[in-house]
Short mmCIF file of C-alpha atoms in Angstrom, two decimals:
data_model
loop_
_atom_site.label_atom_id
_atom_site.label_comp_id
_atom_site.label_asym_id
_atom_site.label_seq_id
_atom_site.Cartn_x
_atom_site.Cartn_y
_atom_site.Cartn_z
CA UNK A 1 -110.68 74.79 221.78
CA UNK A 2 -109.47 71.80 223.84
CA UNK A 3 -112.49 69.73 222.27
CA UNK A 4 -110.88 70.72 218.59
CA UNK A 5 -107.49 69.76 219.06
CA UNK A 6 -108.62 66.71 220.79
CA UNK A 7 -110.63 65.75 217.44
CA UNK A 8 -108.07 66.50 215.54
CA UNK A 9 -105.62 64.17 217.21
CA UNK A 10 -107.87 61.37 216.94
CA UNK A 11 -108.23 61.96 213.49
CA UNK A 12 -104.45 62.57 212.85
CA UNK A 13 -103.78 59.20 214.85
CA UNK A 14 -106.56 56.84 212.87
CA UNK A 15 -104.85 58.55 209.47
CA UNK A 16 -101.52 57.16 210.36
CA UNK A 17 -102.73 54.34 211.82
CA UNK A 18 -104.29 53.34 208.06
CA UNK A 19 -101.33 54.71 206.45
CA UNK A 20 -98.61 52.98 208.38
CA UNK A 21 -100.16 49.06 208.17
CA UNK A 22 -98.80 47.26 204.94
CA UNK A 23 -100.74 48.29 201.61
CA UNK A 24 -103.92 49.16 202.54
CA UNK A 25 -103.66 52.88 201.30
CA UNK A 26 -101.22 54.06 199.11
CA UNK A 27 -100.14 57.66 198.64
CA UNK A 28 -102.69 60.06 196.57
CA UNK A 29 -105.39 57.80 198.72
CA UNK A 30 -105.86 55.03 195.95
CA UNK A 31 -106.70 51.91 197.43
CA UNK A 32 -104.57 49.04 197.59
CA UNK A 33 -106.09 45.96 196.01
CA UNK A 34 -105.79 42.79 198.10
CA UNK A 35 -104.18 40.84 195.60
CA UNK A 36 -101.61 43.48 195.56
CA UNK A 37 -101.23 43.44 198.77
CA UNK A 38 -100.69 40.12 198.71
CA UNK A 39 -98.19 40.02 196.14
CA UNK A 40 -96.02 42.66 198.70
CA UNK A 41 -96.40 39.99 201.36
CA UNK A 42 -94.95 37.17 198.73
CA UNK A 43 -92.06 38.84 197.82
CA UNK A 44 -91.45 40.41 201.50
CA UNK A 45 -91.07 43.98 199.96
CA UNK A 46 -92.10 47.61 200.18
CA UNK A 47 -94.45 49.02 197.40
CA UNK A 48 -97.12 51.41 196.77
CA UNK A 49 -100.26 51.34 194.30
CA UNK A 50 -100.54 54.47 191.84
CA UNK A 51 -102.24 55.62 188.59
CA UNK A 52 -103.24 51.57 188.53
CA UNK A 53 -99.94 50.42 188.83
CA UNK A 54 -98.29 48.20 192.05
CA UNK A 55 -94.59 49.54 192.33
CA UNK A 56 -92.19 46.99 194.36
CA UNK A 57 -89.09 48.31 195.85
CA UNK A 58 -86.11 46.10 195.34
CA UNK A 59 -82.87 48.63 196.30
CA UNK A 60 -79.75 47.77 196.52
CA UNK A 61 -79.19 49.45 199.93
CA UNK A 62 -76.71 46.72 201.00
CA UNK A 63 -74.18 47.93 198.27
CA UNK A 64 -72.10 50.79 199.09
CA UNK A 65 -71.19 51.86 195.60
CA UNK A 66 -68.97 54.94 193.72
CA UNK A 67 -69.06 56.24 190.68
CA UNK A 68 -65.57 57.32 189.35
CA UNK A 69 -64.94 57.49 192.97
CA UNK A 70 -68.06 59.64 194.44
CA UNK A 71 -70.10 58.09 197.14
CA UNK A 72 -73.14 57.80 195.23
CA UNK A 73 -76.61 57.03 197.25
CA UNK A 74 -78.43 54.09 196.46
CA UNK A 75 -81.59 56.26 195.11
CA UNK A 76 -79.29 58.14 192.63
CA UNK A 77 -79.69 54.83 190.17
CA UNK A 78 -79.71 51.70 192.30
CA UNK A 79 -83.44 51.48 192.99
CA UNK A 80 -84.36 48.23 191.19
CA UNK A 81 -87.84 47.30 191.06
CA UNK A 82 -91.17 45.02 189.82
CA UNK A 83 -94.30 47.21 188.50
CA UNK A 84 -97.58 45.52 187.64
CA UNK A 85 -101.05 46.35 185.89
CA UNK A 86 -104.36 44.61 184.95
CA UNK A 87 -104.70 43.83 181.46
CA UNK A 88 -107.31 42.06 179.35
CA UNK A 89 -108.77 38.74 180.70
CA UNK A 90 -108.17 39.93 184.57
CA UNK A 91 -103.96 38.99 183.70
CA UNK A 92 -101.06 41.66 185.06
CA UNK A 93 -98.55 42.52 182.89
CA UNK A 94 -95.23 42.71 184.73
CA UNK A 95 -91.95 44.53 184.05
CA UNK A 96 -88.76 45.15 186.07
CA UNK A 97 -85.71 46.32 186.13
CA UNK A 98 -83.21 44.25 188.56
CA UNK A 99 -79.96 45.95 190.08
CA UNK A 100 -77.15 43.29 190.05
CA UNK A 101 -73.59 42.58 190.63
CA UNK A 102 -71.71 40.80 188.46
CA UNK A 103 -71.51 37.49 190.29
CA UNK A 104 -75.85 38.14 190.75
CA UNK A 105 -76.70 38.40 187.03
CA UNK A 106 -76.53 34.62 185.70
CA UNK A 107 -78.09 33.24 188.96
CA UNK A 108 -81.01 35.39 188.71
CA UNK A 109 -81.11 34.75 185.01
CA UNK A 110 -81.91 31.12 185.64
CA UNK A 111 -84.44 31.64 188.36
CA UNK A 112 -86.34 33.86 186.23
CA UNK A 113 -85.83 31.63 183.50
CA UNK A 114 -86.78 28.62 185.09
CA UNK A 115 -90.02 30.23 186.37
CA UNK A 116 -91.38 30.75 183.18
CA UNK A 117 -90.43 34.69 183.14
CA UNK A 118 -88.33 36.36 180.43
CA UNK A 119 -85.46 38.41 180.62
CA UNK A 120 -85.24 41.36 178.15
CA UNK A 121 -81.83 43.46 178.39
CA UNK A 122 -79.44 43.39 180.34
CA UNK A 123 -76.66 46.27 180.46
CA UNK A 124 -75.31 48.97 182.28
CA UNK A 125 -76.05 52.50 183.35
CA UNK A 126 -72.42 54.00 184.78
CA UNK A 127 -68.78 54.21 183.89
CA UNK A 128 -65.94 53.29 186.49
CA UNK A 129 -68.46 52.58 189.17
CA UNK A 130 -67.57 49.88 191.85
CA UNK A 131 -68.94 47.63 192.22
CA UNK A 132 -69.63 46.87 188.59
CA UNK A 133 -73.59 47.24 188.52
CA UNK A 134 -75.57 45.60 185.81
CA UNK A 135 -79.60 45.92 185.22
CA UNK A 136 -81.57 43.41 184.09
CA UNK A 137 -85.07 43.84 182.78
CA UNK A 138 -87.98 41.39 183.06
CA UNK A 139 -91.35 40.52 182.04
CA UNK A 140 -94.30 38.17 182.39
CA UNK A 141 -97.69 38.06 182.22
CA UNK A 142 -100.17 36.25 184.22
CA UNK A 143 -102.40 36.72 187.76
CA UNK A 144 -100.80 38.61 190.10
CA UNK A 145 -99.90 35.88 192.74
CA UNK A 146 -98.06 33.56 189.79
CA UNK A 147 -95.97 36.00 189.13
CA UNK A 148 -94.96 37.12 192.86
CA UNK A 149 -94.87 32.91 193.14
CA UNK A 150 -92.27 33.27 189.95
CA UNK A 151 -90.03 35.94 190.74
CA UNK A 152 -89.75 35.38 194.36
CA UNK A 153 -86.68 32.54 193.95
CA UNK A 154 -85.18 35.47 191.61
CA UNK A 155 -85.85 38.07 194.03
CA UNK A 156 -84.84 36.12 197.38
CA UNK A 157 -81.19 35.77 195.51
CA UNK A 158 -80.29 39.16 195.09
CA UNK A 159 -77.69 40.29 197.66
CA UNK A 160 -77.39 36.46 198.65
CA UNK A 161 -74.93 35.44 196.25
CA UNK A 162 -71.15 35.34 197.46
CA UNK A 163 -68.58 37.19 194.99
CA UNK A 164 -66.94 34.59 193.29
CA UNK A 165 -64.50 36.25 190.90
CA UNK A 166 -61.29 38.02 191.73
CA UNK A 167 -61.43 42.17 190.29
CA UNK A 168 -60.53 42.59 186.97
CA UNK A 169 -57.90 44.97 188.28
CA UNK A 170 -56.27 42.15 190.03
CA UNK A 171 -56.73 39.82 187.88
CA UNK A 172 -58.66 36.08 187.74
CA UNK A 173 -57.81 33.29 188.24
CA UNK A 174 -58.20 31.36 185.77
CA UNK A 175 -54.72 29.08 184.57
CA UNK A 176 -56.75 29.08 180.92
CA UNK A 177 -53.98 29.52 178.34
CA UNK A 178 -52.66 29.30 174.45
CA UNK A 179 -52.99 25.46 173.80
CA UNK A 180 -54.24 22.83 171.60
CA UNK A 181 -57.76 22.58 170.17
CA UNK A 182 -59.47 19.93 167.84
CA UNK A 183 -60.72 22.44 165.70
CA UNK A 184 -62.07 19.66 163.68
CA UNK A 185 -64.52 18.74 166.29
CA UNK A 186 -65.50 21.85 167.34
CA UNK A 187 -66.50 22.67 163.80
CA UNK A 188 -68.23 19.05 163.84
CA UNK A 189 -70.17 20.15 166.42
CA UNK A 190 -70.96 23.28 165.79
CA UNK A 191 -72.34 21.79 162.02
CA UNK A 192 -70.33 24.89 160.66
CA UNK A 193 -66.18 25.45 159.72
CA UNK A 194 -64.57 28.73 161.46
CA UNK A 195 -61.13 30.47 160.82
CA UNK A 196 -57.94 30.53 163.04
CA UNK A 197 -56.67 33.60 163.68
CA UNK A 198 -53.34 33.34 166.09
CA UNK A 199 -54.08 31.15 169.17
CA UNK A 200 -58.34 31.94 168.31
CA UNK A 201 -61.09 29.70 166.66
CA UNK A 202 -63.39 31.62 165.55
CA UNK A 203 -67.01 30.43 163.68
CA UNK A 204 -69.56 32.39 162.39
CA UNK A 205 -73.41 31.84 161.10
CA UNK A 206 -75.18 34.55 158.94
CA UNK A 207 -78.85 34.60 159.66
CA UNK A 208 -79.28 35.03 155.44
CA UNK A 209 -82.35 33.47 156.40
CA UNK A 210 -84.34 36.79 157.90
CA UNK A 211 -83.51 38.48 153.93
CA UNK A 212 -82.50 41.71 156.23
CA UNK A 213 -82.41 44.71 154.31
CA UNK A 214 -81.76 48.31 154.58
CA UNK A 215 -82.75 51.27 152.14
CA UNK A 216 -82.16 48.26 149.60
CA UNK A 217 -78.98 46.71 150.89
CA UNK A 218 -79.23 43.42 152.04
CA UNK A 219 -77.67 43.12 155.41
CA UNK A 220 -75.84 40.32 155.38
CA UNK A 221 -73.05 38.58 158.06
CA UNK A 222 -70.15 40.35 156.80
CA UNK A 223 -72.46 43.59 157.92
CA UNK A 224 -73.05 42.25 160.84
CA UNK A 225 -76.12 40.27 161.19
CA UNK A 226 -74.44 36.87 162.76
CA UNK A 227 -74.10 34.45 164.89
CA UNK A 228 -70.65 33.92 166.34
CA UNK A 229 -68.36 31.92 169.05
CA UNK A 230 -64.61 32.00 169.02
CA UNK A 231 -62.29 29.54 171.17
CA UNK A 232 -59.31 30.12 173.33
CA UNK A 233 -57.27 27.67 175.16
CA UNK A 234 -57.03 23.94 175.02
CA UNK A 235 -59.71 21.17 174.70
CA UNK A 236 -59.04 20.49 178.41
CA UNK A 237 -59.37 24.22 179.62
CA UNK A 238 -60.63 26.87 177.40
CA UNK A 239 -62.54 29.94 177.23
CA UNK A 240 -65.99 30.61 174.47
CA UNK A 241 -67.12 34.20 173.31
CA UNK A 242 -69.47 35.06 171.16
CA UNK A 243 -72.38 37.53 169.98
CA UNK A 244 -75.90 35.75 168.87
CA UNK A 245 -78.78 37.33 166.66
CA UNK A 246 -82.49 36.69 167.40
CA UNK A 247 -85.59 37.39 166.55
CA UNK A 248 -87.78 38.60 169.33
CA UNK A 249 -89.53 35.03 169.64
CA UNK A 250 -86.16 33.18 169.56
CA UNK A 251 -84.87 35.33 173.05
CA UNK A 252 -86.40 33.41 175.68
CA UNK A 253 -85.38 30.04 174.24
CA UNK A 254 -81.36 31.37 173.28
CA UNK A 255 -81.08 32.18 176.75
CA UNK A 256 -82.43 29.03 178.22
CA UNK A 257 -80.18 27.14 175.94
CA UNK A 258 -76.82 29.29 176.54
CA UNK A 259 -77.44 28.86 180.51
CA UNK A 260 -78.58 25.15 180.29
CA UNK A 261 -75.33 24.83 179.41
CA UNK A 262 -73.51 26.72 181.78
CA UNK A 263 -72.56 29.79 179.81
CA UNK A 264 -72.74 33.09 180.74
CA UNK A 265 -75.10 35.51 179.12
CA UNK A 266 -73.74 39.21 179.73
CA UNK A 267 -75.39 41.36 177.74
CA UNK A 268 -78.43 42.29 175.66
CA UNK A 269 -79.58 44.53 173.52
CA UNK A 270 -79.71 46.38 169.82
CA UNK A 271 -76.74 46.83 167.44
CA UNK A 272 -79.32 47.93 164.74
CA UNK A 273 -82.51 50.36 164.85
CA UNK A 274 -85.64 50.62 162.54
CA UNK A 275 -84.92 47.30 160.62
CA UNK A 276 -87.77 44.98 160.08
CA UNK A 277 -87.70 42.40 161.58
CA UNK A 278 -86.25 43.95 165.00
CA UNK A 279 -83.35 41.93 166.20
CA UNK A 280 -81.99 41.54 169.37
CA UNK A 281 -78.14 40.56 170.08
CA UNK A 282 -76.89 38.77 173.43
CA UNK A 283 -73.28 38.27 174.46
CA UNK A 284 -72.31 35.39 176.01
CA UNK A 285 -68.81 34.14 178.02
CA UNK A 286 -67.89 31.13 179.20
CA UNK A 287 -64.91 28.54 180.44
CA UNK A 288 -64.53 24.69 180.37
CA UNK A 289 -63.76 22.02 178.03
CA UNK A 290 -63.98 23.33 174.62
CA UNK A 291 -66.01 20.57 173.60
CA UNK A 292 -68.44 21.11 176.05
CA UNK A 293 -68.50 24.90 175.26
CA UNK A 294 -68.82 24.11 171.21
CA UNK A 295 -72.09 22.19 172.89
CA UNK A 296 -73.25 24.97 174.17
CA UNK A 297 -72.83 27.09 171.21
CA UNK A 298 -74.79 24.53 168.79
CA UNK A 299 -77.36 24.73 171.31
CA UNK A 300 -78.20 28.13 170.97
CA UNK A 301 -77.78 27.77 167.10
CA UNK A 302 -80.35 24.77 166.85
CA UNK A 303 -83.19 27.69 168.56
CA UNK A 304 -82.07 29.92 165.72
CA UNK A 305 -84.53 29.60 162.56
CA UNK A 306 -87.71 28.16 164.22
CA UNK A 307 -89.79 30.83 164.50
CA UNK A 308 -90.39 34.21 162.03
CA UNK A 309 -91.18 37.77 162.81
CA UNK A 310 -95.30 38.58 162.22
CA UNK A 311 -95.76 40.12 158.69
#
């Protein structure tokens, strides 16, 4: 009996100790390949290899956050992660979804951006939580160790970044207020004339171009298929909003563009479903000299147009 229970220990012990060292079984028993294992190393995270797929851990256990004021655990919705698989040619396909604060999203926009990775949506999941919480999805393609090697500056930032805004509640603080614009040269710049409306400048750009229809009806900018930016403030210190509609292929290079420039992208996603061509629709915010904001909207315009959906 003593001989059996002895066994069994040793057995019990070896499992664990296979178990416990970093990636070389994951659960279910499927092997962990080396590459993956690698790629866990890289990034400095927890993961575990299932049905084919590596899973990275990235939650946001340093945020204490509520929702509509319940203490709400970080695995409730606050698990962000990185998942890859083999596809053709020996290349991973990778996807995410990133858990940011507000102050996080823009930073770790660029650094994905930068790295040759695309960012896909970015939204939210909760009402009246606190912190605000957005999630930003990614993607890339390539070997396994690029893209650990590519989202590791984005990865390293999250949690890093100091808040630098004031609540909402509380109010900014900004000193950005009703003044004088040369609307002229904004319009110059912007290659397109806009309306005033009060103490706003406001332009807009149909994308007539993409012939957009639905059951018939052509869909048009007064429906809502634009590009837009509208101006508040002075040319000294004002403040740029707008929406802008893409094309799939035109994403990558919109965004690259808007942040180039030092505006902020804060959302993206769908304002219309089962139109062909799909398009996609990112907000954008930003402050500074509103001629160097009308620069950063004409940048984003001049991506708009170069490329067409597949027929």
């Amino acid at each position: 009996m003593n001989r059996v229970l002895k066994q069994t220990a040793r057995r019990l012990g070896a499992m664990a100790l296979v178990l416990g060292s970093t990636g070389i079984f994951a659960a279910y028993g499927q092997q962990m390949p080396a590459e993956y294992d690698q790629v866990l190393k890289t990034l400095g995270k927890q993961g575990d290899f299932k049905e084919n797929v590596l899973k990275v851990n990235i939650p946001r256990n340093d945020l204490k956050v509520t929702i509509d004021g319940i203490a709400t655990p970080t695995p409730f919705g606050f698990g962000g992660w990185l998942a890859m698989t083999k596809g053709s040619g020996g290349m991973d396909v990778m996807m995410g979804d990133l858990v940011l604060q507000e102050d996080e999203v823009n930073p770790v926009m660029s650094a994905l951006l930068d790295n040759g990775l695309e960012v896909t949506a970015i939204h939210n999941h909760f009402f009246f939580e606190s912190p605000r919480i957005f999630f930003m999805h990614v993607h890339g393609h390539g070997k396994a160790a690029d893209l650990a090697t590519k989202t590791k500056p984005a990865v390293d930032l999250i949690g890093k970044i100091p808040a630098q805004h004031q609540s909402s509640v509380s109010g900014g603080t900004s000193n950005i207020a009703a003044g004088q614009i040369d609307t002229a040269k904004i319009a110059k710049i912007a290659g397109h004339e806009g309306e005033q409306n009060g103490a706003v400048y406001k332009i807009t750009v149909g994308r007539d171009d993409l012939k957009l229809k639905e059951m018939g009806a052509p869909i048009n900018a007064r429906m809502g298929l634009n590009t837009w930016a509208a101006f508040f403030g002075s040319d000294a210190n004002a403040e740029i909003a707008g929406d802008v509609a893409m094309l799939s292929p035109e994403v990558t290079s919109v965004l690259k563009a808007l942040r180039g420039n030092g505006l902020n992208v804060v959302a993206i996603h769908h304002h219309m479903t089962n139109t062909q061509p799909t398009i996609y629709f990112l907000h954008y915010w930003g402050t500074g000299p509103a001629e160097k904001l009308a620069n950063g909207f004409r940048a984003a315009l001049n991506e708009l147009g170069k490329s067409r959906a597949p027929r």
